[in-house]
mmCIF file of C-alpha atoms and ligand atoms in Angstrom:
data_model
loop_
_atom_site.group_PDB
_atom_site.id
_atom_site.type_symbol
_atom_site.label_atom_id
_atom_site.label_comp_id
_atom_site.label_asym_id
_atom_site.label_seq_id
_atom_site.Cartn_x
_atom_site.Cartn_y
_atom_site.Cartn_z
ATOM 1 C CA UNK A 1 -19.790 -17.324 21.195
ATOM 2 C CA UNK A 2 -21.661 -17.248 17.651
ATOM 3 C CA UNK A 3 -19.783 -19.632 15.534
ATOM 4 C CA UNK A 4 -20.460 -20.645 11.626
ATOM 5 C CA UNK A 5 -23.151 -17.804 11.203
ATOM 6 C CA UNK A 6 -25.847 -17.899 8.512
ATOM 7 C CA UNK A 7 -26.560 -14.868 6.268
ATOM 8 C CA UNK A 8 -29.971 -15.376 8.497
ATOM 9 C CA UNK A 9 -28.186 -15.017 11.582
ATOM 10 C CA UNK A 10 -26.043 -12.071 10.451
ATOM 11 C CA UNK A 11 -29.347 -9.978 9.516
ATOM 12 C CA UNK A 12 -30.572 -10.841 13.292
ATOM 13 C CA UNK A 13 -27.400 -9.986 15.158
ATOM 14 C CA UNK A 14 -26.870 -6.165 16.403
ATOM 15 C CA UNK A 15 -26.391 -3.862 14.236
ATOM 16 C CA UNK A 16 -22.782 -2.484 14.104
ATOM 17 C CA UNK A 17 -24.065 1.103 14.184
ATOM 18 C CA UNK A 18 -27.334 1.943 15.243
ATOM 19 C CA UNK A 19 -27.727 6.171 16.295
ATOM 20 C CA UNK A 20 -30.539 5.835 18.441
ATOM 21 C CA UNK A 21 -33.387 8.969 18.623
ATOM 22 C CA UNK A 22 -30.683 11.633 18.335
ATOM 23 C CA UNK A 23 -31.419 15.576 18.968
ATOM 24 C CA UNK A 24 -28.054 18.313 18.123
ATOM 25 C CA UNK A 25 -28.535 22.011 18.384
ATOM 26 C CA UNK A 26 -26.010 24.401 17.642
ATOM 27 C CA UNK A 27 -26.035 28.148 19.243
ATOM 28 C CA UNK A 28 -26.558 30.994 16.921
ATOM 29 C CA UNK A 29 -26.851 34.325 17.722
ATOM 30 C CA UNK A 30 -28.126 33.993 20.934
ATOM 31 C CA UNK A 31 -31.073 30.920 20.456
ATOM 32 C CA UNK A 32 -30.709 27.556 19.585
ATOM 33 C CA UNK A 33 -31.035 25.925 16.222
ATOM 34 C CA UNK A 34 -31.918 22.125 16.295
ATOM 35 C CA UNK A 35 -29.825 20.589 13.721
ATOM 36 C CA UNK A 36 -31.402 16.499 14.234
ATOM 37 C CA UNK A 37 -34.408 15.667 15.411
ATOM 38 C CA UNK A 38 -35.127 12.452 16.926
ATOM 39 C CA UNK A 39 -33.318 10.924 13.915
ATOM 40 C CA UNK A 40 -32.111 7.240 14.226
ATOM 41 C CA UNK A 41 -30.694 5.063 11.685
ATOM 42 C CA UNK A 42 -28.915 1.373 11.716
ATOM 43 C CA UNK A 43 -25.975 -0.165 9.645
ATOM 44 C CA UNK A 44 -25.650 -3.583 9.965
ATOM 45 C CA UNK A 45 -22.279 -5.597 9.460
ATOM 46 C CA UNK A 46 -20.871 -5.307 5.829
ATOM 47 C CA UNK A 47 -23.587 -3.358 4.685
ATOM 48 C CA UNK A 48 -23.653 -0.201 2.101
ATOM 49 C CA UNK A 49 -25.419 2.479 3.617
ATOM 50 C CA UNK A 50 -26.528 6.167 2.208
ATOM 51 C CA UNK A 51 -27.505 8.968 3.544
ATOM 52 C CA UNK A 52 -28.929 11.752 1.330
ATOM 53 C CA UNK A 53 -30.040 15.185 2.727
ATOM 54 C CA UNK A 54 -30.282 19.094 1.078
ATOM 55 C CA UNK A 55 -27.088 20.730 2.036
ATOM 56 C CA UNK A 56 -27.181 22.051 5.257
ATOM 57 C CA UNK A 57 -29.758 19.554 6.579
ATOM 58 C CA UNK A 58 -26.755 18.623 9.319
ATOM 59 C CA UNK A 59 -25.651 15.175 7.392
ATOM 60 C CA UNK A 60 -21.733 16.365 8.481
ATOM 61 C CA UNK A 61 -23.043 16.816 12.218
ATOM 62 C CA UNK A 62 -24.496 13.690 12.340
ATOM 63 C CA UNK A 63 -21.076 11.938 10.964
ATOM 64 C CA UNK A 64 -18.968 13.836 13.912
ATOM 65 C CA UNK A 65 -21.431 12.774 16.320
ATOM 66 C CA UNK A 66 -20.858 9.395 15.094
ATOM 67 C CA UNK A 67 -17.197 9.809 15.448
ATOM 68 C CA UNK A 68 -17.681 11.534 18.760
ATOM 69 C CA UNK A 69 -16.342 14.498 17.729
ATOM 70 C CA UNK A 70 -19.301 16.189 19.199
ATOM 71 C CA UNK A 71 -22.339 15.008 21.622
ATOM 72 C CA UNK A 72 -25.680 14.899 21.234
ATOM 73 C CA UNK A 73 -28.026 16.655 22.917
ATOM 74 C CA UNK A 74 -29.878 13.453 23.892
ATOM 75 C CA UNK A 75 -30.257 10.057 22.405
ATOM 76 C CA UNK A 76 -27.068 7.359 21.723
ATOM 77 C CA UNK A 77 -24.660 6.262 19.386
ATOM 78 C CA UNK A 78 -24.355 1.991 20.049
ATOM 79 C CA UNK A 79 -21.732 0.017 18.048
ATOM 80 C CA UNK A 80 -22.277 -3.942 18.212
ATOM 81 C CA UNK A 81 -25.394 -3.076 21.031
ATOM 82 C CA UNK A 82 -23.121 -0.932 23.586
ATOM 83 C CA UNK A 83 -23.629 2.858 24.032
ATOM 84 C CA UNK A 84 -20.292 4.552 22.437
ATOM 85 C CA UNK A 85 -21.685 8.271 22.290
ATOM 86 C CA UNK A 86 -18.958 10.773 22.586
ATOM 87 C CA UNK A 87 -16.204 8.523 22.103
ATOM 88 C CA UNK A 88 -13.363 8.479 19.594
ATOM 89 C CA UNK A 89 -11.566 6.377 18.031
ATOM 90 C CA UNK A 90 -13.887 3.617 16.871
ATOM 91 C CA UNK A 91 -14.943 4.349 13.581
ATOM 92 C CA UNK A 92 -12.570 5.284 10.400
ATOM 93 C CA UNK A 93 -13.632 8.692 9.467
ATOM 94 C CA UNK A 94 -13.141 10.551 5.756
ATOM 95 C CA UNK A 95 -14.215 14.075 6.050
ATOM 96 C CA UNK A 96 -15.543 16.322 4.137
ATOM 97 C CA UNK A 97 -12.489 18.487 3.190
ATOM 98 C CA UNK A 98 -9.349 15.757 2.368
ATOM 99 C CA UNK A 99 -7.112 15.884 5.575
ATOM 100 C CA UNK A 100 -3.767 15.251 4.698
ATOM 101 C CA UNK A 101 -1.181 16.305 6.572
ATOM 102 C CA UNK A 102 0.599 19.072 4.075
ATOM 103 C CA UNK A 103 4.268 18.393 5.711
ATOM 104 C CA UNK A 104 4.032 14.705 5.538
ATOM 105 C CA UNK A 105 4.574 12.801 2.082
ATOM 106 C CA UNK A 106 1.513 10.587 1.547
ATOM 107 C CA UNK A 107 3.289 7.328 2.146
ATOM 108 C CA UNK A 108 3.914 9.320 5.224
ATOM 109 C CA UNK A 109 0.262 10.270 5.823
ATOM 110 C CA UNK A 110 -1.313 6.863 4.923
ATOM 111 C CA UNK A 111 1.546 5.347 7.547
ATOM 112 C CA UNK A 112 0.506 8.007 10.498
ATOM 113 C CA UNK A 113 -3.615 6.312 10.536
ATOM 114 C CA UNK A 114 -1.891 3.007 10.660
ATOM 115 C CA UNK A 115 0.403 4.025 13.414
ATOM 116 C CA UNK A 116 -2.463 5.781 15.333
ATOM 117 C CA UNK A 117 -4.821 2.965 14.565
ATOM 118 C CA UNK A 118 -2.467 0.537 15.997
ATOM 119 C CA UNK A 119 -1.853 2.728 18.948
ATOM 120 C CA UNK A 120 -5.408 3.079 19.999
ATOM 121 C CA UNK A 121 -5.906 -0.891 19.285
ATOM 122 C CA UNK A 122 -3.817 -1.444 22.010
ATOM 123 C CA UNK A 123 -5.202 1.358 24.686
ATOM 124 C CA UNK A 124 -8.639 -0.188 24.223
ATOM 125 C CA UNK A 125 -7.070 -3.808 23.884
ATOM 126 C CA UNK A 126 -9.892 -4.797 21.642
ATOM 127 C CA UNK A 127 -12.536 -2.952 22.761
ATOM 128 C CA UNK A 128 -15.393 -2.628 20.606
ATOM 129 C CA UNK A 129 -15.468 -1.414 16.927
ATOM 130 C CA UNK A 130 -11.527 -2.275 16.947
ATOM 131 C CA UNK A 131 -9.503 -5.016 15.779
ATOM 132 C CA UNK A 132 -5.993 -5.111 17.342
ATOM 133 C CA UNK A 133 -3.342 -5.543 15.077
ATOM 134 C CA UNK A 134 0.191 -6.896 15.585
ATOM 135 C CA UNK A 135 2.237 -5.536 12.285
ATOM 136 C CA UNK A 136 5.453 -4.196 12.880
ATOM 137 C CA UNK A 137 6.326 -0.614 11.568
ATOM 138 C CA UNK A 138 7.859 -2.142 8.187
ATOM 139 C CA UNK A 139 4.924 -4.364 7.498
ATOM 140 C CA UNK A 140 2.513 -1.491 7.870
ATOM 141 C CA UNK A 141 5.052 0.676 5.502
ATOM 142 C CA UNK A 142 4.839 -2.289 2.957
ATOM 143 C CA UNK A 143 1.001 -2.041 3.322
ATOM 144 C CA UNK A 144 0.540 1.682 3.309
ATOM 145 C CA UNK A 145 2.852 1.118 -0.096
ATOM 146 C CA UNK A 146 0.518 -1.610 -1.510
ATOM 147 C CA UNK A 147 -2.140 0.350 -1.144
ATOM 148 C CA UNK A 148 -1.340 3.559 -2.815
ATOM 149 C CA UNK A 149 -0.389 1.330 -5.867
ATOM 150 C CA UNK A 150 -3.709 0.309 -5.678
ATOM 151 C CA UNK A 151 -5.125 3.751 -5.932
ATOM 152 C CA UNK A 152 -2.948 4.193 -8.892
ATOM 153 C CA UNK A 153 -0.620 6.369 -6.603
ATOM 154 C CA UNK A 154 2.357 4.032 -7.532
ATOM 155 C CA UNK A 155 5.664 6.544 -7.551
ATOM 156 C CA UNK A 156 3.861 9.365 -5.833
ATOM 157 C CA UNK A 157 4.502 7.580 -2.460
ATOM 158 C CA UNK A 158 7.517 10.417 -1.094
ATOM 159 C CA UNK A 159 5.655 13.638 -2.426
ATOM 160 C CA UNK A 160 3.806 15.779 -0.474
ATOM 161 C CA UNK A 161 -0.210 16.128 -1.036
ATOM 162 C CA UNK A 162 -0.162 20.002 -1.832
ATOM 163 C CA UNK A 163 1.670 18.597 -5.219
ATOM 164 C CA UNK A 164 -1.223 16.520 -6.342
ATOM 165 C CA UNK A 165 -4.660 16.620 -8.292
ATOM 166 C CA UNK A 166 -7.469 17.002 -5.970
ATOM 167 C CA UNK A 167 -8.878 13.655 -7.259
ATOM 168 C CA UNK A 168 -5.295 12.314 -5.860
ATOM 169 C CA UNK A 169 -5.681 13.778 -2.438
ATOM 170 C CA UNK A 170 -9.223 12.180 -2.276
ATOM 171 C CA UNK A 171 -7.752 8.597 -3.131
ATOM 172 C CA UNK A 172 -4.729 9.209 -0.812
ATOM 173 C CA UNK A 173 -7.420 10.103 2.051
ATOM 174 C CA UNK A 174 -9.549 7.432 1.062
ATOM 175 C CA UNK A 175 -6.506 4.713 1.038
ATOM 176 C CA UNK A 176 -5.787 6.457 4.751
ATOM 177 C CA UNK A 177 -9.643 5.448 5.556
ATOM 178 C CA UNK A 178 -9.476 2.154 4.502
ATOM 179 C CA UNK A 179 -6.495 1.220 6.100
ATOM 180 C CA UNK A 180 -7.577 1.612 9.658
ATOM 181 C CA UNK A 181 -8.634 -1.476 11.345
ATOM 182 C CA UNK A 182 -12.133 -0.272 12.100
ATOM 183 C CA UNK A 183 -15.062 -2.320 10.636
ATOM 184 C CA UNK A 184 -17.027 0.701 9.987
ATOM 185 C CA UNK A 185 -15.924 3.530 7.923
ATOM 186 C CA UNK A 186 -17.740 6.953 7.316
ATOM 187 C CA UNK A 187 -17.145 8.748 4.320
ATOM 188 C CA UNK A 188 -18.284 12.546 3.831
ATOM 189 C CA UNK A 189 -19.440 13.343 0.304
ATOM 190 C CA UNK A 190 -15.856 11.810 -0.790
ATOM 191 C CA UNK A 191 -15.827 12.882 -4.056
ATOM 192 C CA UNK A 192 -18.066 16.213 -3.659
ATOM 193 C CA UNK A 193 -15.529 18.208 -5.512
ATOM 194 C CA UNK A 194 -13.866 16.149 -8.451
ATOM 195 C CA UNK A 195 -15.443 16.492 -12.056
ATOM 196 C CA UNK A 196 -17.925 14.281 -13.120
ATOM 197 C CA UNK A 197 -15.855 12.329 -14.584
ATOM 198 C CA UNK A 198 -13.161 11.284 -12.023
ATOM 199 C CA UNK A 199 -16.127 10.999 -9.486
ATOM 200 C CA UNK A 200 -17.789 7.933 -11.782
ATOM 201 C CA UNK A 201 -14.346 6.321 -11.914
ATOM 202 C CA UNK A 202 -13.808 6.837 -8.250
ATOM 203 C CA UNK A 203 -17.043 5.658 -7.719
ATOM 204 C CA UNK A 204 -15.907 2.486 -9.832
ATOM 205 C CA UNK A 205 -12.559 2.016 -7.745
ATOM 206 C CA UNK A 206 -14.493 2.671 -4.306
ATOM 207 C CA UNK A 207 -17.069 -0.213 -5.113
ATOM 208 C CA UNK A 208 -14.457 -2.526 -6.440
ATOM 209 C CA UNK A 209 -12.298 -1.876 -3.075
ATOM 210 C CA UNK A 210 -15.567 -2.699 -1.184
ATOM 211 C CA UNK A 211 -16.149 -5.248 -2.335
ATOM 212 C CA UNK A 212 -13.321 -7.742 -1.912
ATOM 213 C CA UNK A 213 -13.619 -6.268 2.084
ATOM 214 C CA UNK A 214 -17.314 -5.651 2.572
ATOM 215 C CA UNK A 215 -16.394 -3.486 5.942
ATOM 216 C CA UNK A 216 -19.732 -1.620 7.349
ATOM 217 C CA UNK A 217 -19.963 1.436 5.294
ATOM 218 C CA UNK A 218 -22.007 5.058 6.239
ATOM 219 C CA UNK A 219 -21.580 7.322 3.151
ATOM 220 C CA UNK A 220 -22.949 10.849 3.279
ATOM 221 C CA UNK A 221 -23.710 12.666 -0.371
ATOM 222 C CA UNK A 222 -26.015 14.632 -2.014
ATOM 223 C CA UNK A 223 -25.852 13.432 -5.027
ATOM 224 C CA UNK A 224 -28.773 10.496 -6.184
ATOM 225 C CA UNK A 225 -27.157 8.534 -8.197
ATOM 226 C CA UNK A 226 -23.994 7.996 -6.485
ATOM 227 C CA UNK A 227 -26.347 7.238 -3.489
ATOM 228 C CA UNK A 228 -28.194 4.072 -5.655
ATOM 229 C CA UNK A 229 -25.179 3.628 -8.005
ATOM 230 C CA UNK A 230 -22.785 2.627 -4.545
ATOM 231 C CA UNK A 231 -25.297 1.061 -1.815
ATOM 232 C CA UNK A 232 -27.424 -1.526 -0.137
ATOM 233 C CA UNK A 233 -29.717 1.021 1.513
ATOM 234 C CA UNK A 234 -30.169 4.681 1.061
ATOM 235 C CA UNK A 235 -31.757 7.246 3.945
ATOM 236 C CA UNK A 236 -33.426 10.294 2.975
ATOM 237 C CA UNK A 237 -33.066 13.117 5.231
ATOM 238 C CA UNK A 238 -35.109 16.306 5.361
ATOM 239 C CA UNK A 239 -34.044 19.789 5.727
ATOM 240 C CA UNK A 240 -32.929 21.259 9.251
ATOM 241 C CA UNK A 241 -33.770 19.907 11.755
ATOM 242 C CA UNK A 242 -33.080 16.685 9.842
ATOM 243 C CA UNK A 243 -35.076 13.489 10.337
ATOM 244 C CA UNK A 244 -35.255 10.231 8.246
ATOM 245 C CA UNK A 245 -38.204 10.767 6.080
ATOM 246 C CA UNK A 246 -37.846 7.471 4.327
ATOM 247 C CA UNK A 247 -35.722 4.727 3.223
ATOM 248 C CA UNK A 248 -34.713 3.009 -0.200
ATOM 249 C CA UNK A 249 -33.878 -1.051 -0.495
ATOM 250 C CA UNK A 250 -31.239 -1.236 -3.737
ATOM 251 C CA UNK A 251 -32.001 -4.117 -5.650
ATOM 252 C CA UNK A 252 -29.358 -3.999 -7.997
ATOM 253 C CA UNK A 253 -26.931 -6.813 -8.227
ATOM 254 C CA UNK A 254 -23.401 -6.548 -7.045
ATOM 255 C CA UNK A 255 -20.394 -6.403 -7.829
ATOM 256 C CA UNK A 256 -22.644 -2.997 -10.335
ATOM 257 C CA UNK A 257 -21.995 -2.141 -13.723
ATOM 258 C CA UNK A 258 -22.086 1.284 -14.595
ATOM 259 C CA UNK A 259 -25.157 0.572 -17.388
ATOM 260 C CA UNK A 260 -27.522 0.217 -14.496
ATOM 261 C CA UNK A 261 -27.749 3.898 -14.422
ATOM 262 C CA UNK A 262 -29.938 3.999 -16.975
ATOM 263 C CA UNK A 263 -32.271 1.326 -16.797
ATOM 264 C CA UNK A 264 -36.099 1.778 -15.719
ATOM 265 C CA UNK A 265 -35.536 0.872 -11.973
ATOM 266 C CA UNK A 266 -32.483 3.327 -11.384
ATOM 267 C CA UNK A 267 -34.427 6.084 -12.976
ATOM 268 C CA UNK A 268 -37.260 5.388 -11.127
ATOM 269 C CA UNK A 269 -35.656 5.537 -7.938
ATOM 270 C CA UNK A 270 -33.931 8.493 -8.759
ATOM 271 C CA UNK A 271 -37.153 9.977 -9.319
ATOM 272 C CA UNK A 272 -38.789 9.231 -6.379
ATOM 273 C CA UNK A 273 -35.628 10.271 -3.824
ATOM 274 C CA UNK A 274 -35.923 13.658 -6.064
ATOM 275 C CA UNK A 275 -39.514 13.934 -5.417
ATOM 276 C CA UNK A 276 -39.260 13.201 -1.131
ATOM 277 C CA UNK A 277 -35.774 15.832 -1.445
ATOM 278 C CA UNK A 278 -38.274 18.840 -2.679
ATOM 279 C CA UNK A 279 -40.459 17.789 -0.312
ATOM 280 C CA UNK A 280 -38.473 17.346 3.094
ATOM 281 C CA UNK A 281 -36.752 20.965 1.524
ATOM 282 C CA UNK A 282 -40.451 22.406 2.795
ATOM 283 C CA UNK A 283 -40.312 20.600 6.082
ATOM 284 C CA UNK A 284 -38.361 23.721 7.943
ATOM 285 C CA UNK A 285 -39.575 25.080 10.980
ATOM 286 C CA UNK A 286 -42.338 23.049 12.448
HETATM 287 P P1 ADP B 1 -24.602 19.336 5.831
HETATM 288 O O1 ADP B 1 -23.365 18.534 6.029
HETATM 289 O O2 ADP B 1 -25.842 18.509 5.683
HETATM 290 O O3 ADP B 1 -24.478 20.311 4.695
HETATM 291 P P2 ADP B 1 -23.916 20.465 8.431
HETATM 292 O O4 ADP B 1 -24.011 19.323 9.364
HETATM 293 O O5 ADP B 1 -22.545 20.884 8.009
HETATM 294 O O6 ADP B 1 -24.862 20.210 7.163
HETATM 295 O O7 ADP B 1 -24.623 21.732 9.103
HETATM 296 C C1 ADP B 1 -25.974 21.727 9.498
HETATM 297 C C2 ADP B 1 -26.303 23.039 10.190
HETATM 298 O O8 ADP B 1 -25.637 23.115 11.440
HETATM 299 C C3 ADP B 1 -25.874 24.260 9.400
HETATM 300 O O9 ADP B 1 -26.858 25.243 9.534
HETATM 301 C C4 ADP B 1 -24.597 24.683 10.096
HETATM 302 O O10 ADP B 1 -24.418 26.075 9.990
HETATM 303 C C5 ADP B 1 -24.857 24.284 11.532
HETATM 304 N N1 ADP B 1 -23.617 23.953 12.245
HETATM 305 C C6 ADP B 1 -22.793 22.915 11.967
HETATM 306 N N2 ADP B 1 -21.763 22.854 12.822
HETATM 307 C C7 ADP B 1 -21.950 23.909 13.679
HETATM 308 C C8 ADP B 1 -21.223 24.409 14.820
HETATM 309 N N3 ADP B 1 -20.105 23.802 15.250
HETATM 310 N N4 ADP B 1 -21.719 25.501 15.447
HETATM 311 C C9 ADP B 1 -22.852 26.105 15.024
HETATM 312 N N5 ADP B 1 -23.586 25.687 13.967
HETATM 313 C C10 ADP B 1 -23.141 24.606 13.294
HETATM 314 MG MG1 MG B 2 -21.569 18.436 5.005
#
């Protein structure tokens, strides 16, 4: 029933993810290693969020239990206020490793999310987290086509992704991301494995996508600057068993020009989330 809403009002209403005091333990040669520890976090509509962490910390755990891919021990996962822990389908997912289908072109890959997204909006009939849609099959082919073009994948649309750069792949899987009708997408360390410099122009052409949508984003990296370079909030995460050990405001103007990386602020703040990493490193076994 909220009509006309205030940026005031949008910063008061629920937050469209919110994983609420979650513990995960994994078995290991016969004893149990906690992974998360009583971690929560919130993302709130349209927002930018980061999460940094060591590798191994359990940043890719906490996206699948996010997904539902796996439970928690105890504590919730809550989109728009309702408990949604362990179940599928409600958030847009980009993991780690791109997951294109090898015998599907990518036109054909990109079209298979919006087919499955469509699917699943009408099972839940607009539950929460999804957004019906009513395209036919053509209209989503002429989208899935749009949108490659967009990620400069214009011509590329019938091969297959074993045939492509790995920077390709990551746009093609990224395009497949954005094209779901969830609000909130979550993106593992997207662009962990391109050179540096394909990352800072996918960087660019991830921002510049975002921002013309502004859907709710959770990205996981380990890398600083990406972290402050792409979002509205950044959470630090400490070694296994991972907690939140603090939390970074962005200042910096949007839509972000790549020269911010080197003034005083960035550096500063790049600083600092390097000091609280080497810290949280020594937090282990307590
Ligand atoms: P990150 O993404 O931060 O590098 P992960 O979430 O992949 O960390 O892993 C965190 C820890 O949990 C690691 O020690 C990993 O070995 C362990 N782990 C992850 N998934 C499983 C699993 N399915 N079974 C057992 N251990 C797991
Ligand atoms: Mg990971």
């Amino acid at each position: 029933m909220v009509m006309n809403k205030t940026a005031l009002d949008r910063t008061q209403e629920s937050p469209k993810l919110e994983v609420f005091q979650i513990d995960k333990s994994f078995e290991r040669d016969r004893q149990r290693h906690t992974v998360l520890k009583n971690l929560s976090l919130a993302v709130h509509p349209g927002e930018f969020v980061s999460i940094i962490g060591p590798s191994g910390s359990g940043k890719s755990t906490l996206l699948q239990l996010i997904g539902g891919l796996l439970e928690p021990d105890s504590g919730e996962i809550r989109m728009g206020g309702r408990n949604v822990t362990g179940s599928k389908g409600l958030i847009s997912y980009m993991p780690q490793q791109p997951a294109l289908f090898p015998w599907y072109t990518l036109e054909q890959n990109v079209l298979l999310a919006l087919d499955i997204a469509e699917s699943n909006a009408k099972k839940r009939h607009g539950g929460a987290g999804g957004t019906p849609t009513t395209a036919s099959r053509e209209e989503r082919r002429a989208l899935a086509r749009t949108w490659l073009a967009r990620a400069g994948l214009g011509g590329y649309e019938e091969e297959y992704p074993q045939v492509l750069s790995g920077g390709m792949q990551q746009r093609a899987s990224f395009v497949r991301a954005m094209l779901s009708p969830q609000e909130l997408i979550l993106l593992d360390e997207p662009f962990g494995a391109l050179d540096a410099l394909t990352r800072l122009q996918m960087q660019q052409w991830l921002l510049s996508i975002w921002e013309e949508h502004r859907r709710s984003v959770l990205l996981v990296t380990h890398s600083i600057e990406e972290a402050i370079f792409l979002s509205d909030r950044i959470y630090v995460l400490s070694a296994a068993p991972a907690q939140t050990i603090a939390e970074f405001q962005v200042p910096f103007e949007r839509p972000r020009d790549e020269a911010i990386i080197n003034c005083e602020p960035f550096i500063r703040m790049k600083r600092d989330i390097y000091q609280l990493l080497q810290m949280g490193s020594g937090q282990h076994a307590r």
